[in-house]
Amino acid sequence: MSKGVAAGPAIAERLAVWLADLDAAKIPAPAEDMARKLVLDVIGLCIAARREDYVHATLAAAEPGRACTVFGHSGTFSAFDAALVNGTAAHGEDFDDTFEGGPVHSGAVIVPAVLAVCERENLDGRRALLGIAAGTEVMCRLALVAPKAIHAAGFHPTAVLGALSSAGAVAAALGLKAEHAASAIGIAGSMAAGIIEYLAEGTWTKRMHAGWAAQAGIRAALMARAGFHGPRTVLEGTHGFFKAFAPSRAANFVNLLDGLGERWVMPSIAFKPYACGTMTQPYIDCAIVLADRGIAADQIVEIVCKVGEGTVHRLWEPLSGKHAPPTPYAAKFSTPFCMAVGFFDRRAGFQQFTESRIRDQAVLGLAGKIRYEIDPANPYPAAFTGHLRATLRDGRVTEIDQPHMRGGAQAPLSDAELGQKFLDNVTYGGWSKEQATRASGWCAQVFADGAVSCAALRG
């Protein structure tokens, strides 16, 4: 029996009532601030990835025309195509935001969906704020309903939860009535998709998951607005979303509904300092601390990391494959590689995940010395922590703990650090300082009155 399911309206209907009743004046300052930061981060990431092969391949499937912007590119596109390409670009380097408790990457789904529909429908900045804040809140709360179970079933939470949340975000931005918003969520349940088999060979499909979810949410909301009916019991039903995508765990809808609209969880979203998998981040910090202590790689006999069981199948196994990842993208989901390259370079940005870097024998040599042991007390996914125990040739043993994710609620990146990340990203994408200044100014004013136009973000 699912928890938090009382007699009366279905779960999607309760969400829909909140989405329909919410207005921009009810959004607290921390939530608005977070929504603005998400826009800045997503735009920067889209510009950073604009010349990458996977973005061009996705763009090749789009049809020019209509009114919407693909950030960093010329021309205009349909809302569906713009959301698909922008979401793919924003998530493509795995440098986008994350949520401790999920994990999910909200910004890469919600921001492209809402900005595209705002351009399509000529909506103003306050509607954009409404959609981004509400959709992000729904996505973070949905991630708390059945932690770890979606990954365990072979699906990507950002992909499948993103479709529902994008539908809710667009419904809020459009100002849909509650009955239509509920149908939008119901429709999106049949559009949700995204398996994690990309892990087998380090291929590209995870990159498109955020964009696919973004465009699916737009389509679901527009269909619902026109009268298409979706199942009210999409979330808790006998054949519903969580039975399909998270069958190993009872859904706890208390985490979704409790305090909705009164206690916002999305302001605790984390911004990554490193361009790789979420749970690798604290372990990279540990490796950098080890290097900063003056320990050389050839002094290290072995490094053992305590880890959460739920991270093993994505970031640690098969261990031989993680010791020598086959592609730069696969390297982003190898904790041993991420730790090793962080140890040598003191960073893990775009330049650390290249064809030459994944063949660097010094990096691979150190990565091959790193293994894991499952810690039953590890708090994942409620919190992302790091740990290493290094045994040295002289017999010394050094342990380093990282009790939280840097960039998260307990150690947030400052506005200056986020601004520098944005500047670094757009510079990497080939934009000039003038273009960067124009884009950051646009992001600062995106929620002002007046129709949203993303023309200033075209390349």
C-alpha positions in Angstrom: 0.0 0.0 0.0 1.4 3.4 -0.9 1.9 5.8 1.9 0.1 9.2 2.0 -2.8 8.1 -0.2 -6.0 9.2 1.5 -9.6 8.9 0.2 -10.6 11.7 -2.0 -8.8 13.3 -5.0 -6.0 11.4 -6.7 -2.4 12.5 -6.1 -2.1 14.2 -9.5 -5.3 16.1 -8.8 -3.9 17.4 -5.5 -0.7 18.5 -7.3 -2.8 20.1 -10.0 -4.9 22.2 -7.6 -1.6 23.6 -6.1 -0.3 24.3 -9.6 -3.5 26.0 -10.7 -3.8 28.1 -7.5 -0.1 29.2 -7.3 0.8 32.7 -8.4 4.1 34.5 -8.5 3.4 36.5 -5.4 3.2 33.2 -3.4 6.7 32.1 -4.4 9.1 32.8 -1.5 12.3 34.8 -2.2 14.6 31.8 -1.7 12.7 29.8 -4.4 12.7 32.8 -6.8 16.4 33.2 -6.2 17.0 29.5 -6.9 14.9 29.7 -10.1 17.1 32.5 -11.3 20.3 30.6 -10.5 18.9 27.6 -12.4 18.3 29.8 -15.5 21.9 31.2 -15.3 23.4 27.7 -14.9 21.4 26.1 -17.7 22.1 28.9 -20.2 25.8 28.7 -19.4 25.8 24.9 -19.9 23.9 25.1 -23.2 26.5 27.6 -24.5 29.4 25.4 -23.3 28.0 22.4 -25.2 26.8 24.2 -28.3 29.7 22.9 -30.5 29.6 19.4 -29.3 28.8 16.5 -31.7 25.9 15.3 -29.6 24.2 18.7 -29.8 24.7 19.0 -33.5 23.3 15.5 -33.9 20.2 16.4 -31.9 19.9 19.7 -33.8 20.0 17.8 -37.1 16.7 16.1 -36.0 15.0 19.5 -35.5 13.1 21.5 -38.0 13.8 25.3 -38.3 11.0 27.7 -38.1 8.4 28.8 -35.5 9.3 31.1 -32.6 11.6 29.4 -30.1 15.3 29.7 -29.4 18.0 27.0 -29.2 20.6 28.7 -27.0 23.8 29.6 -28.7 22.5 28.8 -32.2 20.9 30.9 -35.0 17.4 30.5 -36.3 14.2 29.6 -34.6 12.5 26.3 -33.9 9.4 24.8 -32.5 9.0 24.7 -28.7 9.4 20.9 -28.8 12.6 21.0 -30.7 14.0 23.9 -28.7 13.3 22.1 -25.4 14.8 18.9 -26.7 18.1 20.5 -27.9 18.4 22.8 -25.0 17.7 20.1 -22.4 20.2 17.8 -24.1 22.9 20.5 -24.2 22.3 21.5 -20.6 22.6 17.9 -19.3 25.2 16.8 -21.8 28.3 17.3 -19.8 26.7 16.2 -16.4 27.7 19.6 -15.0 24.1 20.7 -14.2 22.4 21.0 -10.8 21.4 18.1 -8.6 19.1 17.5 -5.7 20.3 15.7 -2.5 17.5 13.3 -1.8 16.9 12.2 -5.3 19.1 12.6 -7.2 17.5 14.4 -10.1 18.7 17.2 -12.4 15.8 19.6 -12.5 17.2 22.7 -14.3 18.0 20.9 -17.5 14.4 19.7 -17.8 12.3 22.5 -16.4 14.2 25.6 -17.7 14.2 24.6 -21.4 10.6 23.5 -21.2 9.3 26.7 -19.6 11.3 29.1 -21.6 10.3 27.4 -24.9 6.6 27.5 -24.0 6.9 31.1 -22.9 8.3 32.0 -26.3 5.7 29.9 -28.1 2.8 31.4 -26.2 4.1 35.0 -25.7 4.1 34.6 -21.9 5.7 37.1 -19.5 8.5 36.7 -17.1 6.3 36.2 -14.1 4.7 33.2 -15.8 8.2 31.9 -16.5 9.0 32.2 -12.8 5.8 30.4 -11.9 6.6 27.5 -14.2 10.2 27.1 -13.3 9.7 27.3 -9.5 6.6 25.1 -9.4 8.0 22.5 -11.8 11.3 22.3 -10.0 9.5 21.9 -6.7 7.4 19.1 -8.1 10.5 17.3 -9.5 12.4 17.5 -6.3 9.5 16.2 -4.3 8.8 13.4 -6.7 12.4 12.3 -6.3 11.6 11.7 -2.6 8.7 9.3 -3.2 10.7 6.1 -3.8 14.4 6.9 -3.4 16.8 4.5 -5.2 14.0 2.4 -6.6 13.9 4.0 -10.1 17.6 3.5 -10.6 17.3 0.0 -9.3 14.6 -0.7 -12.0 17.0 0.4 -14.7 15.5 3.9 -15.4 17.0 7.3 -15.1 15.0 9.4 -12.5 15.7 12.7 -14.3 14.2 11.3 -17.4 11.1 9.7 -16.1 10.3 12.1 -13.3 11.2 14.9 -15.6 8.4 14.2 -18.0 5.8 14.5 -15.2 7.5 17.6 -13.7 7.9 19.3 -17.1 4.1 18.8 -17.7 3.4 20.4 -14.3 5.8 23.3 -15.0 4.3 24.1 -18.4 0.8 23.7 -16.9 1.6 26.3 -14.2 3.2 28.7 -16.8 0.2 28.4 -19.0 -2.2 28.9 -16.1 -4.1 25.7 -16.8 -7.2 24.9 -14.8 -6.7 22.1 -12.2 -8.5 19.5 -14.2 -6.3 20.2 -17.3 -3.1 20.2 -15.2 -4.0 16.8 -13.7 -4.6 15.5 -17.2 -1.2 16.9 -18.3 0.6 14.9 -15.5 -1.5 11.9 -16.4 -0.6 12.1 -20.1 3.1 12.6 -19.3 3.1 9.3 -17.4 2.8 7.6 -20.8 5.5 9.7 -22.3 8.1 9.1 -19.6 11.1 7.2 -20.8 14.9 6.8 -20.2 16.8 3.6 -19.5 20.4 3.7 -18.0 22.0 1.2 -20.5 24.3 4.0 -21.6 26.4 2.8 -18.7 27.4 -0.3 -20.7 29.5 1.5 -23.3 29.5 5.2 -22.3 27.2 6.1 -25.1 25.2 9.3 -25.4 21.6 8.5 -24.5 21.6 9.8 -21.0 22.5 13.2 -22.5 19.1 13.4 -24.3 17.0 12.3 -21.3 16.5 15.9 -19.9 15.6 17.3 -23.3 13.2 14.4 -24.1 11.5 15.0 -20.8 11.3 18.7 -21.4 9.6 18.4 -24.8 7.3 15.6 -23.5 6.0 17.9 -20.8 5.2 20.7 -23.3 3.3 18.3 -25.5 1.4 16.7 -22.6 0.3 20.2 -21.3 -0.8 21.4 -24.7 -2.8 18.3 -25.3 -4.4 18.5 -21.9 -5.3 22.2 -22.6 -7.1 21.1 -25.8 -9.1 18.5 -23.9 -7.1 15.3 -24.1 -7.7 13.2 -20.9 -5.0 11.6 -18.9 -5.4 9.2 -15.9 -6.0 10.9 -12.6 -4.4 8.0 -10.8 -1.2 8.1 -12.9 1.0 8.2 -9.8 -0.6 5.8 -7.3 -2.7 3.5 -9.6 -2.5 -0.2 -9.9 -0.8 0.3 -13.2 0.6 3.7 -12.4 3.9 5.4 -12.7 5.6 4.2 -9.5 4.4 0.6 -10.0 6.1 0.7 -13.4 9.3 2.7 -12.7 9.9 1.9 -9.1 8.4 -1.5 -8.3 10.9 -2.5 -5.6 9.7 0.1 -3.0 6.4 1.3 -1.7 5.7 4.8 -2.9 5.7 7.3 0.0 3.5 10.2 -1.2 3.8 12.0 2.2 7.2 13.2 0.9 5.5 14.6 -2.2 2.5 16.3 -0.6 3.4 17.2 3.0 3.9 21.0 3.3 3.5 21.5 -0.4 3.4 25.3 -1.0 4.4 26.0 2.6 7.8 24.4 2.9 9.8 24.6 -0.3 12.5 22.1 -0.9 13.9 23.3 -4.2 16.0 26.1 -2.7 18.3 23.4 -1.4 19.3 22.3 -4.9 23.1 21.8 -5.4 25.2 23.2 -8.1 28.1 21.0 -9.2 31.7 22.1 -8.9 32.8 19.3 -11.2 31.6 18.1 -14.7 30.8 14.5 -13.8 28.4 12.2 -11.9 26.7 13.6 -8.8 27.9 11.1 -6.3 31.5 11.3 -7.5 31.8 14.9 -6.4 32.6 14.5 -2.7 35.1 11.7 -3.5 36.9 14.1 -5.9 37.2 16.6 -3.0 38.7 13.8 -0.9 41.3 13.0 -3.6 42.2 16.7 -3.9 42.7 16.9 -0.2 45.0 13.8 -0.3 47.1 15.4 -3.1 47.2 18.7 -1.2 48.8 16.9 1.7 51.9 16.3 -0.4 51.3 12.6 -1.1 52.5 11.5 -4.5 50.7 8.9 -6.6 53.6 6.5 -6.5 53.4 6.5 -2.7 49.9 5.1 -2.8 49.4 1.3 -2.5 45.6 1.3 -2.3 42.7 3.6 -1.8 39.5 2.2 -0.4 36.3 4.3 -0.4 33.2 3.8 1.8 30.2 4.2 -0.4 26.4 4.0 -0.4 25.1 0.7 -1.8 22.8 2.5 -4.2 25.7 4.1 -6.1 27.6 1.0 -6.8 25.9 -0.3 -10.0 26.4 3.1 -11.7 29.6 4.5 -10.5 31.7 1.5 -9.3 30.8 -1.6 -11.3 32.1 -3.4 -13.2 35.2 -2.2 -11.4 37.6 -3.2 -14.2 35.6 -1.0 -16.6 35.6 1.9 -14.1 39.4 1.6 -13.8 39.7 2.2 -17.5 36.6 3.8 -18.9 36.1 3.3 -22.7 34.9 6.9 -23.5 35.2 10.4 -22.0 31.5 10.2 -21.2 31.9 6.9 -19.5 34.7 8.4 -17.4 32.2 10.9 -15.9 30.5 8.0 -14.2 33.6 6.3 -12.9 34.4 7.3 -9.4 38.0 5.8 -9.6 38.8 7.9 -12.7 37.2 11.0 -11.4 39.2 10.7 -8.2 42.4 10.0 -10.0 42.1 12.9 -12.5 41.1 15.2 -9.6 44.1 14.1 -7.7 46.5 15.1 -10.5 44.7 18.2 -11.9 43.0 19.5 -8.7 39.8 19.9 -10.8 37.4 17.9 -12.9 36.1 20.2 -15.7 35.7 19.8 -19.4 39.4 19.3 -20.0 39.6 16.3 -17.6 37.2 14.2 -19.7 38.8 14.0 -23.1 40.1 11.1 -25.3 43.7 11.9 -24.3 43.0 12.2 -20.6 41.2 8.8 -20.4 44.3 7.2 -21.8 46.8 9.0 -19.5 48.8 6.2 -17.9 49.4 8.1 -14.7 45.7 8.7 -14.2 44.8 5.1 -15.1 47.5 3.8 -12.8 46.1 5.6 -9.8 42.5 4.8 -10.8 43.4 1.1 -10.8 44.4 1.4 -7.1 41.0 2.6 -6.1 38.2 0.3 -4.9 35.1 0.5 -2.7 33.4 -1.1 0.3 29.7 -0.7 1.0 29.0 1.3 4.2 25.5 0.4 5.5 25.5 3.7 7.4 26.0 5.8 4.3 23.2 8.3 4.1 22.7 8.2 0.3 20.4 9.4 -1.2 19.4 11.7 1.6 22.9 13.2 1.5 26.0 12.9 -0.7 29.2 12.2 1.2 32.7 11.1 0.4 35.4 9.0 2.1 38.8 7.5 1.3 41.3 5.4 3.2 44.7 5.5 1.5 47.4 3.0 2.4 51.0 4.2 1.6 54.1 2.3 0.8 55.7 3.2 4.1 52.8 1.6 6.0 51.0 4.8 6.9 47.2 5.0 6.5 45.4 8.2 5.8 41.6 8.7 6.0 39.7 11.7 4.6 36.0 12.3 5.0 33.8 14.8 3.1 30.6 15.0 5.1 28.6 16.8 2.4 28.5 17.8 -1.2 30.3 21.0 -1.9 27.8 23.2 -3.8 24.9 21.8 -1.9 22.8 23.2 0.9 25.5 22.8 3.6 28.2 24.4 1.5 26.6 26.3 -1.4 28.5 27.9 -4.1 28.6 31.7 -3.8 27.0 34.0 -6.3 30.5 34.9 -7.4 31.4 31.2 -7.9 28.2 30.6 -9.9 29.0 33.7 -12.0 32.5 32.5 -12.7 31.1 29.0 -13.6 28.8 30.7 -16.1 31.6 32.8 -17.5 33.9 29.8 -17.8 31.2 27.8 -19.6 30.2 30.4 -22.2 33.9 31.1 -22.8 34.5 27.4 -23.4 31.6 27.5 -25.8 33.3 30.2 -27.8 31.4 33.3 -26.8 33.0 36.6 -26.3 33.0 38.7 -23.1 30.4 41.0 -24.7 28.1 38.0 -25.5 28.6 36.7 -21.9 27.7 40.0 -20.4 24.6 40.3 -22.5 23.5 36.7 -21.6 24.1 37.1 -17.8 22.2 40.4 -17.9 19.3 38.7 -19.7 19.3 35.9 -17.0 19.2 38.5 -14.2 16.0 40.1 -15.7 14.3 37.0 -17.1 11.4 37.2 -14.5 10.6 40.8 -15.1 7.3 41.9 -16.6 7.0 41.7 -20.3 7.0 38.9 -22.8 9.9 36.4 -22.6 12.1 36.6 -25.7 15.3 34.5 -25.8 16.6 36.2 -28.9 19.6 37.6 -27.0 20.7 34.1 -26.4 21.0 33.1 -30.1 24.3 32.6 -31.7 
